[in-house]
Short mmCIF file of C-alpha atoms and ligand atoms in Angstrom, two decimals:
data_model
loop_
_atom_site.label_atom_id
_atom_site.label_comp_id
_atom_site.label_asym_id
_atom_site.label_seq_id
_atom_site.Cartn_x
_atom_site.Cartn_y
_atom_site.Cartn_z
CA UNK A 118 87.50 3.53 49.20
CA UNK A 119 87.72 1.37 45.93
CA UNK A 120 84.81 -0.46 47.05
CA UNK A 121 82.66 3.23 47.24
CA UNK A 122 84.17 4.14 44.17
CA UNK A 123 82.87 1.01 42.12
CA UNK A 124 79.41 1.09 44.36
CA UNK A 125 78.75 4.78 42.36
CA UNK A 126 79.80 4.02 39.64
CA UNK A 127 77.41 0.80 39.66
CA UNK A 128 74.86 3.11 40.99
CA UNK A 129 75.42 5.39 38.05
CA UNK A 130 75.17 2.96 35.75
CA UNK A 131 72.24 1.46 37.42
CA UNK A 132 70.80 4.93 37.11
CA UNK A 133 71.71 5.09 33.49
CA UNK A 134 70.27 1.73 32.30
CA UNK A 135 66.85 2.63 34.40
CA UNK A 136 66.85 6.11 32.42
CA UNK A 137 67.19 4.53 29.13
CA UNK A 138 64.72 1.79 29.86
CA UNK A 139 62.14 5.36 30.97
CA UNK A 140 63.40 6.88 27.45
CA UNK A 141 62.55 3.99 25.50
CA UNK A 142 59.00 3.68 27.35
CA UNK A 143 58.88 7.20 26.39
CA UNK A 144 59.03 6.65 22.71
CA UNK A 145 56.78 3.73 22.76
CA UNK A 146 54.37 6.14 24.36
CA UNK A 147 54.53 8.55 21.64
CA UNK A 148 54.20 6.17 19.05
CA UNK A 149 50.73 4.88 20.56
CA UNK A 150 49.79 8.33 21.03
CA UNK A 151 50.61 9.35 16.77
CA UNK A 152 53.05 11.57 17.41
CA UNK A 153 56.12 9.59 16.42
CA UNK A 154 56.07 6.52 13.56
CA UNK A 155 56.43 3.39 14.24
CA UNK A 156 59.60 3.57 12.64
CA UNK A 157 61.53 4.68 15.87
CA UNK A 158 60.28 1.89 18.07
CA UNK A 159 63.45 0.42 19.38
CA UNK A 160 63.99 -3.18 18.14
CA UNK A 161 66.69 -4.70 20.77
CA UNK A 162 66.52 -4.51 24.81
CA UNK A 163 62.96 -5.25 26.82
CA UNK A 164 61.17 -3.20 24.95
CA UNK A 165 62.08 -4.50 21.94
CA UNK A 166 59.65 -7.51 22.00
CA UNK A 167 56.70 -5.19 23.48
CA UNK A 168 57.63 -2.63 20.58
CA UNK A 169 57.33 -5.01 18.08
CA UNK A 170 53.84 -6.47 19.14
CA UNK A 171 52.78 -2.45 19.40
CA UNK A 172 53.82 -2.21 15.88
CA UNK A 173 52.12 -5.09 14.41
CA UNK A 174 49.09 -4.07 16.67
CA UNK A 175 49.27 -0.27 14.92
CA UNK A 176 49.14 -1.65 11.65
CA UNK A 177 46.62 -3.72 12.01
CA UNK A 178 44.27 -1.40 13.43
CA UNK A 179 45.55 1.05 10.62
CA UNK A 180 44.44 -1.60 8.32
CA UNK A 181 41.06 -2.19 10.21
CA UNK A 182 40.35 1.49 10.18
CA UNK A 183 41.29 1.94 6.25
CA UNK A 184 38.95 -1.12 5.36
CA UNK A 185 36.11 0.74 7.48
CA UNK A 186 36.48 3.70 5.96
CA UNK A 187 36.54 2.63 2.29
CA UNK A 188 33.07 0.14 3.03
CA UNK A 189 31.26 2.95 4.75
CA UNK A 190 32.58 5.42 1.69
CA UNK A 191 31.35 2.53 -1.08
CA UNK A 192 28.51 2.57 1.36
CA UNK A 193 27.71 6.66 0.84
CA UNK A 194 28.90 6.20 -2.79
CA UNK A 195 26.05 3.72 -2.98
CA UNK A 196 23.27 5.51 -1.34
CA UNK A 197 24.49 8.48 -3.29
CA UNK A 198 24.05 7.15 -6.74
CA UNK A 199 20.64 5.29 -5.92
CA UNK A 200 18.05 5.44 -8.57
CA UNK A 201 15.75 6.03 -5.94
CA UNK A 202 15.19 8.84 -3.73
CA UNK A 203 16.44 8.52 -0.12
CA UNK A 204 16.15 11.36 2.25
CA UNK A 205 16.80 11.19 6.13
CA UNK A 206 14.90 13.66 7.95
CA UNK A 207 14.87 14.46 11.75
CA UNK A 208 11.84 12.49 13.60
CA UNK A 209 10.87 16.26 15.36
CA UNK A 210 10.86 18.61 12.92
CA UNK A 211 11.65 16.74 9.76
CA UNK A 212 14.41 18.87 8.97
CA UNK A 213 16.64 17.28 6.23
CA UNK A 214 20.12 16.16 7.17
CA UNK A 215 20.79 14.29 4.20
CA UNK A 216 19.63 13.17 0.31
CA UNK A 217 20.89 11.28 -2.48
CA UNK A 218 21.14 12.42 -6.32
CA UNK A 219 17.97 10.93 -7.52
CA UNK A 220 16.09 13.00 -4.78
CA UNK A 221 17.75 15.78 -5.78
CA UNK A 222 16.00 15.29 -9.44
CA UNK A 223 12.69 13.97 -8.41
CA UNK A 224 11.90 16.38 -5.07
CA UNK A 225 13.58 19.36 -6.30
CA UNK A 226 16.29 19.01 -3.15
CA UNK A 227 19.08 21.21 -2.96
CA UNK A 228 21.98 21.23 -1.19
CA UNK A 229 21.59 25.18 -0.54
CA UNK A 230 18.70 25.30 0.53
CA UNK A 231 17.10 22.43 1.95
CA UNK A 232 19.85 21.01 4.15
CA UNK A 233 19.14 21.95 7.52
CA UNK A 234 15.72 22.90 6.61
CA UNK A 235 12.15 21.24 6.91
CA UNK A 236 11.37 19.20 4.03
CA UNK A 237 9.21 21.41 1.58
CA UNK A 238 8.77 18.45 -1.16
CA UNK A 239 5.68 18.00 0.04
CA UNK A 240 4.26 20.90 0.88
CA UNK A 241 1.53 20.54 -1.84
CA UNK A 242 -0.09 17.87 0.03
CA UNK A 243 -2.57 17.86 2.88
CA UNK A 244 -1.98 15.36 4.78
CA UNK A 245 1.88 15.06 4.95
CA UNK A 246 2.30 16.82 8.38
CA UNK A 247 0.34 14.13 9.99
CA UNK A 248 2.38 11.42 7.32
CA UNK A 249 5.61 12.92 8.12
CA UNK A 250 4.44 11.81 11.73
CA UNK A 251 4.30 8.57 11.54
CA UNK A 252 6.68 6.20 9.81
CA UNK A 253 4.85 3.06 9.18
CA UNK A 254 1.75 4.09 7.36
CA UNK A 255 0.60 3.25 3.55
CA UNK A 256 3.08 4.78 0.88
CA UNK A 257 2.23 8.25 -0.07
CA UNK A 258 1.27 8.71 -3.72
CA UNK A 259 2.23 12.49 -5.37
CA UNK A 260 3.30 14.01 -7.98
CA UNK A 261 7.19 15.01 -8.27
CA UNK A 262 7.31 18.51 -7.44
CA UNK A 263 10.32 19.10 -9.78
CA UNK A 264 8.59 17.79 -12.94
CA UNK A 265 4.94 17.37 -13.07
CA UNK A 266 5.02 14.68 -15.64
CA UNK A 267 6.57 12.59 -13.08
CA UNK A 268 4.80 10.62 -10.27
CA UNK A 269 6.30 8.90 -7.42
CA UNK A 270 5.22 7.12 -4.51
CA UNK A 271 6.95 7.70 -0.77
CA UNK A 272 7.43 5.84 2.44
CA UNK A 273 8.57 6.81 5.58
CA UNK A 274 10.84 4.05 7.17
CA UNK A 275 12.21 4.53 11.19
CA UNK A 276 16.31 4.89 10.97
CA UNK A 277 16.94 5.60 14.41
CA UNK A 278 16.18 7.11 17.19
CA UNK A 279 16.52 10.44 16.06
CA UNK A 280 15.68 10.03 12.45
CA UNK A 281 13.66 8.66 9.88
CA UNK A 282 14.25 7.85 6.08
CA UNK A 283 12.20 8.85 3.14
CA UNK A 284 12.37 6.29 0.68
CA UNK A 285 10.69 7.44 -2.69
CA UNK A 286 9.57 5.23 -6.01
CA UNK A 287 9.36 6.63 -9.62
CA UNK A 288 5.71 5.02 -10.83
CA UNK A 289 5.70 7.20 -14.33
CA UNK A 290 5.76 3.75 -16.16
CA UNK A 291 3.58 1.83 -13.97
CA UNK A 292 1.43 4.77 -13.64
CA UNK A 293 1.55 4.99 -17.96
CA UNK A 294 0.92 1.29 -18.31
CA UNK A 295 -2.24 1.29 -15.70
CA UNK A 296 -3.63 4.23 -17.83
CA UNK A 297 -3.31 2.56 -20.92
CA UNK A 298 -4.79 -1.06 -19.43
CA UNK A 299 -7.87 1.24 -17.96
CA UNK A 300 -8.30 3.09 -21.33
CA UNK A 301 -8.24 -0.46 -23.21
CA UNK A 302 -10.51 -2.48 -20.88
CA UNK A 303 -13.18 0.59 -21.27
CA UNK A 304 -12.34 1.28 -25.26
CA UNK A 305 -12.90 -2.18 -25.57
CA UNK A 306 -16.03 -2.20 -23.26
CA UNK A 307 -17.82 0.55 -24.72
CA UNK A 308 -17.11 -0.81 -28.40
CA UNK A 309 -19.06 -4.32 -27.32
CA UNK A 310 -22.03 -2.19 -26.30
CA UNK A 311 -23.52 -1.02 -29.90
CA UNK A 312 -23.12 -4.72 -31.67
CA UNK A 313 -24.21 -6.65 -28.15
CA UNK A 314 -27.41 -4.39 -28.17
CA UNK A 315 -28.21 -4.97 -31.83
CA UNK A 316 -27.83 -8.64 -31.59
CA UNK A 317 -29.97 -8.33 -28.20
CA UNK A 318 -32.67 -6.58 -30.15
CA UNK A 319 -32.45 -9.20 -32.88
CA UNK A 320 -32.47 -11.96 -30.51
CA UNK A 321 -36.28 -10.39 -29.07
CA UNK A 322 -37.46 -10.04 -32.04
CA UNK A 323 -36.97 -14.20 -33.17
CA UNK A 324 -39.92 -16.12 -31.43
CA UNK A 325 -40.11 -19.47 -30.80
CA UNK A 326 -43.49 -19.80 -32.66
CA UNK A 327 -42.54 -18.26 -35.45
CA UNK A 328 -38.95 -19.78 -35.66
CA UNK A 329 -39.81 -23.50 -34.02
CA UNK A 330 -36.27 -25.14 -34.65
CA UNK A 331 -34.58 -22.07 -32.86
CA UNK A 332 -36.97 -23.15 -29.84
CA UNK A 333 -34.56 -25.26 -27.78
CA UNK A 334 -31.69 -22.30 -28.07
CA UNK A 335 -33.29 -19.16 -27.96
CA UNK A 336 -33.33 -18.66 -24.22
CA UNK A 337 -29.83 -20.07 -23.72
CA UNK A 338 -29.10 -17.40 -26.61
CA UNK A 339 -30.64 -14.72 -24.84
CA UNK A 340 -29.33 -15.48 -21.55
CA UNK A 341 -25.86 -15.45 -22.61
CA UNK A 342 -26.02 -12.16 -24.76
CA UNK A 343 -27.85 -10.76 -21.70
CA UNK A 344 -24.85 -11.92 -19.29
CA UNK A 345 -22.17 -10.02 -21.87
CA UNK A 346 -24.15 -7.02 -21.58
CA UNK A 347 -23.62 -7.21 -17.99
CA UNK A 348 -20.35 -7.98 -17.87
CA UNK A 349 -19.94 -5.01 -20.63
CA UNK A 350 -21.93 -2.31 -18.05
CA UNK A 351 -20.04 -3.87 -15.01
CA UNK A 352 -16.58 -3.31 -16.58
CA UNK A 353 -17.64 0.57 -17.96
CA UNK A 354 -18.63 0.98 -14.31
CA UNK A 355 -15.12 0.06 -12.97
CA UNK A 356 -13.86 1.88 -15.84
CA UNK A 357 -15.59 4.95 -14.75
CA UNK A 358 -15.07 4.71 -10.77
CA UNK A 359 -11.25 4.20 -11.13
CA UNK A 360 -11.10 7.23 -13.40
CA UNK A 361 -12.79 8.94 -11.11
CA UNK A 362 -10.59 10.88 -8.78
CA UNK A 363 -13.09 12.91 -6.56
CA UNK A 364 -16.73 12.66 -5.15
CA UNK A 365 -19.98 14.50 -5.66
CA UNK A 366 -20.79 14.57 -2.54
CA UNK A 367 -24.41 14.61 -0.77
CA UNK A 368 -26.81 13.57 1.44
CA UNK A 369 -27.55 9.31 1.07
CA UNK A 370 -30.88 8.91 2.39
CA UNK A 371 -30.80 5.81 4.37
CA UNK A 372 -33.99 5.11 4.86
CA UNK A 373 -35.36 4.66 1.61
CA UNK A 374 -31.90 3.44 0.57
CA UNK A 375 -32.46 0.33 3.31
CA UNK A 376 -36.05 0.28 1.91
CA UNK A 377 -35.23 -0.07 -1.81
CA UNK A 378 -32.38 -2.10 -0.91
CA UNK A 379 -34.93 -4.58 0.59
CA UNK A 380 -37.41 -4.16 -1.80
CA UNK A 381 -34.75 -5.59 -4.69
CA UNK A 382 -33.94 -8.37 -2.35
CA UNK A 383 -37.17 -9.98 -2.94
CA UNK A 384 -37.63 -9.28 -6.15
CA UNK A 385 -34.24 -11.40 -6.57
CA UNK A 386 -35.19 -13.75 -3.86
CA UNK A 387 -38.96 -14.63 -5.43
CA UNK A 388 -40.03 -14.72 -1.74
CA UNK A 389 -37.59 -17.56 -1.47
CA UNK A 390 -35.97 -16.17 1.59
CA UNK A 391 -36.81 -14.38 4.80
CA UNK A 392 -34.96 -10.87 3.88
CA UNK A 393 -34.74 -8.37 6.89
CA UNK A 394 -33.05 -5.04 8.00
CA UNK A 395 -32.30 -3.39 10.79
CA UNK A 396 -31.08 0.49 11.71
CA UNK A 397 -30.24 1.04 14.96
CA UNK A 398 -27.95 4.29 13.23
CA UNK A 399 -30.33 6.59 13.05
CA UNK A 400 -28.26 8.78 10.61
CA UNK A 401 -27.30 9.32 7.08
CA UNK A 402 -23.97 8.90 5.15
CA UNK A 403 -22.00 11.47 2.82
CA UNK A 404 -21.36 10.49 -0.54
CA UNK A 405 -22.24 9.63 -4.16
CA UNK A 406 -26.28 8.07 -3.61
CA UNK A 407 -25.99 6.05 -6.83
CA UNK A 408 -22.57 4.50 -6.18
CA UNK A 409 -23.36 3.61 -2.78
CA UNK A 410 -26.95 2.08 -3.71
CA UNK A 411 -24.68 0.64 -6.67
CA UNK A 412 -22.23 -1.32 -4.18
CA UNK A 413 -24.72 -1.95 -1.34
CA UNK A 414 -27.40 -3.67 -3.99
CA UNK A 415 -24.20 -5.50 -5.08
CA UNK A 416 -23.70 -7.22 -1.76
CA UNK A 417 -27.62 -7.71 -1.17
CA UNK A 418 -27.32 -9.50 -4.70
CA UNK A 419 -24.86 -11.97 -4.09
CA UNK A 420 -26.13 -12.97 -0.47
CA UNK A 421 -29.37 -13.55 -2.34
CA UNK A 422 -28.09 -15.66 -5.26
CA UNK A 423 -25.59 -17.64 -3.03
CA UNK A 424 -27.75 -18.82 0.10
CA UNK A 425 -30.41 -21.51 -0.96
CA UNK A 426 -34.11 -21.07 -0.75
CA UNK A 427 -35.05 -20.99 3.18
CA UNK A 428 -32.29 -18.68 3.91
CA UNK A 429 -32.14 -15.12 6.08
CA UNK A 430 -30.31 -12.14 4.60
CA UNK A 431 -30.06 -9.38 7.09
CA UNK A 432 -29.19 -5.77 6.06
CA UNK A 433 -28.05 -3.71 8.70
CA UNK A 434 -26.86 -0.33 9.88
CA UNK A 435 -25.61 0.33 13.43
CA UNK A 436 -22.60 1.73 14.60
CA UNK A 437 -19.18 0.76 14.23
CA UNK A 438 -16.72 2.47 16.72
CA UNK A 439 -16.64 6.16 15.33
CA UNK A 440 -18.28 5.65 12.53
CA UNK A 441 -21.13 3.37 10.86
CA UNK A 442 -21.10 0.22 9.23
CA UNK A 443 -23.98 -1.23 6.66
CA UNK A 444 -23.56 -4.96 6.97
CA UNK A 445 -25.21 -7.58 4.74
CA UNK A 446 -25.79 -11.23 6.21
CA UNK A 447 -26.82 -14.14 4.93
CA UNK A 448 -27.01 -17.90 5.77
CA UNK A 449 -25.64 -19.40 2.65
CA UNK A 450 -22.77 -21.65 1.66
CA UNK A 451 -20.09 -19.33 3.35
CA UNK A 452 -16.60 -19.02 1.92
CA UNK A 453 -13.39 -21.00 2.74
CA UNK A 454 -10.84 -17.87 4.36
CA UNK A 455 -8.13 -18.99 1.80
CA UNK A 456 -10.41 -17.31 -0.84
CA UNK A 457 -11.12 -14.25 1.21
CA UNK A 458 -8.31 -12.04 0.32
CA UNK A 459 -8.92 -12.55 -3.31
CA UNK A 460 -12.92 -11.94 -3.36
CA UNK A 461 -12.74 -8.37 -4.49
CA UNK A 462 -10.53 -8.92 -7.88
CA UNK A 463 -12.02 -8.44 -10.99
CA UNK A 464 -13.59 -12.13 -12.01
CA UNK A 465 -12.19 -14.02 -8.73
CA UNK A 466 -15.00 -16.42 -7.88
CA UNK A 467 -15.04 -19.25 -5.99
CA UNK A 468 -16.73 -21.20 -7.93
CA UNK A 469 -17.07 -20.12 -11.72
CA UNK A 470 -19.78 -22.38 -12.46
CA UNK A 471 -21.98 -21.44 -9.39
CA UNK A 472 -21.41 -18.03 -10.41
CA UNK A 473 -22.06 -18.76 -14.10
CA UNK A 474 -25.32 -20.20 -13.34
CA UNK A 475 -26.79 -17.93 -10.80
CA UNK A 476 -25.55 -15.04 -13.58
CA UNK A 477 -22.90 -13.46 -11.98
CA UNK A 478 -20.54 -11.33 -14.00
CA UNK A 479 -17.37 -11.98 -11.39
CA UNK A 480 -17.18 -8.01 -11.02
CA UNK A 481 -19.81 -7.42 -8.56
CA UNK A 482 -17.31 -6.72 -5.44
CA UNK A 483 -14.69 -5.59 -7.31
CA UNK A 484 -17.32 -2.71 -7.61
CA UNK A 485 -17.76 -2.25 -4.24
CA UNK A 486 -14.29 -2.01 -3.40
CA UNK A 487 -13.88 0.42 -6.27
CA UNK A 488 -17.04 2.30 -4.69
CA UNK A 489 -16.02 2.11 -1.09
CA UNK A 490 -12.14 3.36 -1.81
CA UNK A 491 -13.80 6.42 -2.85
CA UNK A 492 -15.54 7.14 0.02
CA UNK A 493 -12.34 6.34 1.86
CA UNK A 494 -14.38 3.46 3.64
CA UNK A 495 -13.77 -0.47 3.63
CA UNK A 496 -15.35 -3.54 3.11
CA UNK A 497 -14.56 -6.65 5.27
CA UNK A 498 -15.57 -9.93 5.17
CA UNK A 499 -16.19 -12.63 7.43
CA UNK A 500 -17.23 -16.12 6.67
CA UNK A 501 -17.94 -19.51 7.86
CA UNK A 502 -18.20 -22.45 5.18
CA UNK A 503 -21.75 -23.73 5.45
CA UNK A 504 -22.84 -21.46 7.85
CA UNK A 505 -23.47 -18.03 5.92
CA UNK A 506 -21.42 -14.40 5.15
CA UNK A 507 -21.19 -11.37 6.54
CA UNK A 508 -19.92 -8.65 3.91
CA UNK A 509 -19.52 -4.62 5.64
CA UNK A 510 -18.97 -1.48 4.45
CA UNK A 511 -17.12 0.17 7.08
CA UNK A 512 -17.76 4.18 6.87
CA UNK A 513 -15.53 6.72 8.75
CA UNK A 514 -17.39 9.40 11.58
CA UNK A 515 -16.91 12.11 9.10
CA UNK A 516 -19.15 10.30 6.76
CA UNK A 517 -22.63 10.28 9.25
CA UNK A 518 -24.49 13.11 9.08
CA UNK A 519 -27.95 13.91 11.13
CA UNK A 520 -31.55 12.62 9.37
CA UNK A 521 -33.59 15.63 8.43
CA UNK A 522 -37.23 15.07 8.04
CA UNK A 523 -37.99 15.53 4.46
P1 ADP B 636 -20.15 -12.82 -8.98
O1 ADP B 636 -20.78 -12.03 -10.06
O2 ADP B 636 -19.46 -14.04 -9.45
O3 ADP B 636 -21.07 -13.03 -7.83
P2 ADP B 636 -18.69 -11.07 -7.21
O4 ADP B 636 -17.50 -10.22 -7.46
O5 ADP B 636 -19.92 -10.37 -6.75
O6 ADP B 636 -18.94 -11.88 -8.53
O7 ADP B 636 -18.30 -12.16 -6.15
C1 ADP B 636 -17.10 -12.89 -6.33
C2 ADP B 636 -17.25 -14.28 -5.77
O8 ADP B 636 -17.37 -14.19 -4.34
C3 ADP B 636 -18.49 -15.00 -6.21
O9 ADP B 636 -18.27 -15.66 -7.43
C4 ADP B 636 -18.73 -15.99 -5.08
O10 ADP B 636 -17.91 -17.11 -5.27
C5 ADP B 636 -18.20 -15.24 -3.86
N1 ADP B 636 -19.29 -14.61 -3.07
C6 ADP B 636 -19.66 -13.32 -3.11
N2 ADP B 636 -20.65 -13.08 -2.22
C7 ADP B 636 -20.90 -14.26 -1.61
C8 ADP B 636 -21.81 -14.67 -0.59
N3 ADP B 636 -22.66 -13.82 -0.01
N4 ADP B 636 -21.78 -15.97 -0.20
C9 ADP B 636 -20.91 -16.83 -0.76
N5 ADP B 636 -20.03 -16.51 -1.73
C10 ADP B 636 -20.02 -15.23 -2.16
#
């Protein structure tokens, strides 16, 4: 009997040390889930040990989560204030999901209207469906539909795998400054012209006979005033092409462009080289005639003046791919490729004597570049050092047009 009494009361306090051990489990399992504080954790017994790791746990990952959360809000605070213009747009539809301050100001953004919407900024422009497309391609230059005084530049970067970001550039300045160089290089250009003529005419008029102790200089004289007049009419002709924004377009006769092209070369060449060319084409090209006799006649000029007597320059014009290519080869000294990216700046040469004395003006492809850019072609080069050049002018298909017969 008084061994069944103390068995249930054992029992019962078995029972009640097993419930309190549930009813602290309990609490701990509220406090993991948030919906008591850490506060009522117990702190003695077996849980108190596994309570007090929990706690230190929580607060940690409190502290982890508040550290997150105030990088990725410096982050947005960042972004936000950016003096440049970020937009992310959706890859499918380019529907904006989200834009910083500055291209609030500079694409006319609004939170109103243009969240959720397809981007309209740049509407005005033809080709920014096909742009908007494909992240990756050359910047996009426009002007900023919320001021027109403004000009920016845009790419489009991949984000992930559902978006893209628009990152935009404000170019006013560099825009400004380019402007102002252009303006001074042809001010300056065009004010040479009047006193290099005059002093041209002066220096015909002297002749050796009549002025014998001018003998020895007057043709180094006249040489060099003829090479500033050059240089003068190349740089008004960059001048003029980079001003230029669109084309007058026509017809380019190739034939008698190839013909007059070759006719040139000898005259330069003084039936010092074997000059042929080739047109396996069979069409014309779309475009500005003079420019691209202009640029051509510039290539056929330098393969002349740098391949020594004995040489082959071949003009040709065959397809390339789509489109056409007019390539000019010769067998001359041939460039090193560390000089080849360089080529087309204004006055790059790579030699400045050898230029100098076969009268180049260090402009000559800088030209064609200029020309070629505004017929949206190319010009590529490919060289081997002693062995000869090959410069082409690459033309796109919807540049060839049929022959007619007249
Ligand atoms: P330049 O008036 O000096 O010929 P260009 O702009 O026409 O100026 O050419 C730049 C430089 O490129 C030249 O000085 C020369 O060094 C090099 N070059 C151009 N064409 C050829 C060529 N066909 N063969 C070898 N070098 C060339």
């Amino acid at each position: 009997m008084v061994i069944g009494q103390s068995g249930a009361g054992l029992a019962l306090a078995l029972a009640g040390i097993v419930a309190w051990q549930f009813w602290q489990a309990y609490r701990i399992g509220q406090v993991v889930r948030g919906e008591q504080s850490p506060s009522s954790l117990p702190r003695q017994g077996a849980f108190g040990g596994l309570a007090r790791d929990i706690l230190l746990h929580t607060r940690q990952q409190q502290q982890r989560a508040a550290r997150s959360h105030a990088a990725l809000a410096g982050f947005r605070r960042t972004a936000m204030e950016f003096p440049d213009p970020l937009v992310l747009i959706d890859k499918t539809d380019s529907r904006v999901r989200w834009f910083n301050r500055a291209a609030g100001r500079l694409l006319g953004l609004s939170r109103q209207n243009d969240i959720g919407s397809p981007l309209q900024a740049l509407n005005a422009h033809a080709q920014a469906t096909v742009w908007l497309a494909e992240p990756g391609q050359d910047a996009l230059e426009l002007q900023s539909p919320a001021d027109p005084a403004l000009r920016l530049t845009l790419r489009l970067i991949p984000f992930s795998a559902e978006q893209n970001l628009l990152v935009g550039e404000d170019i006013t300045r560099i825009t400004r400054l380019e402007q102002v160089r252009r303006d001074f290089v042809a001010n300056v250009s065009h004010e040479l012209r009047t006193p290099l003529t005059v002093i041209h005419g002066y220096l015909d008029m002297l002749s050796p006979e009549d002025y014998p102790e001018l003998a020895p200089i007057l043709p180094e004289m006249r040489s060099q005033s003829q090479r500033m007049t050059r240089i003068v009419e190349d740089l008004l002709t960059i001048s003029r092409l980079e001003a230029q924004q669109t084309l007058d377009e026509e017809r380019v006769a190739m034939v008698p462009m190839l013909d007059s092209l070759q006719r040139e070369a000898c005259a330069l060449s003084r039936n010092q080289h074997r000059i042929v060319h080739e047109d396996s084409l069979g069409l014309d090209l779309l475009g500005s005639p003079p420019d691209l006799h202009s640029a051509f006649s510039n290539l056929v000029s330098n393969a002349v003046r740098y391949t020594p007597a004995g040489g082959t320059i071949t003009i040709r014009l065959e397809r390339h791919g789509d489109g056409a290519r007019l390539a000019v080869s010769d067998t001359g000294h041939g460039i090193p490729a560390a000089h080849l990216p360089r080529l087309a700046e204004r006055f790059y040469r790579v030699s400045a004597s050898r230029s100098r004395e076969r009268g180049g003006t260090g402009l000559g492809l800088s030209i064609v570049k200029h020309v070629l850019h505004l017929h949206g072609a190319r010009l590529t080069i490919e060289s081997d050092v002693g062995r000869g050049s090959t410069f082409s002018c690459q033309f796109d298909a919807c540049r060839l047009i049929p022959r007619t017969d007249d």
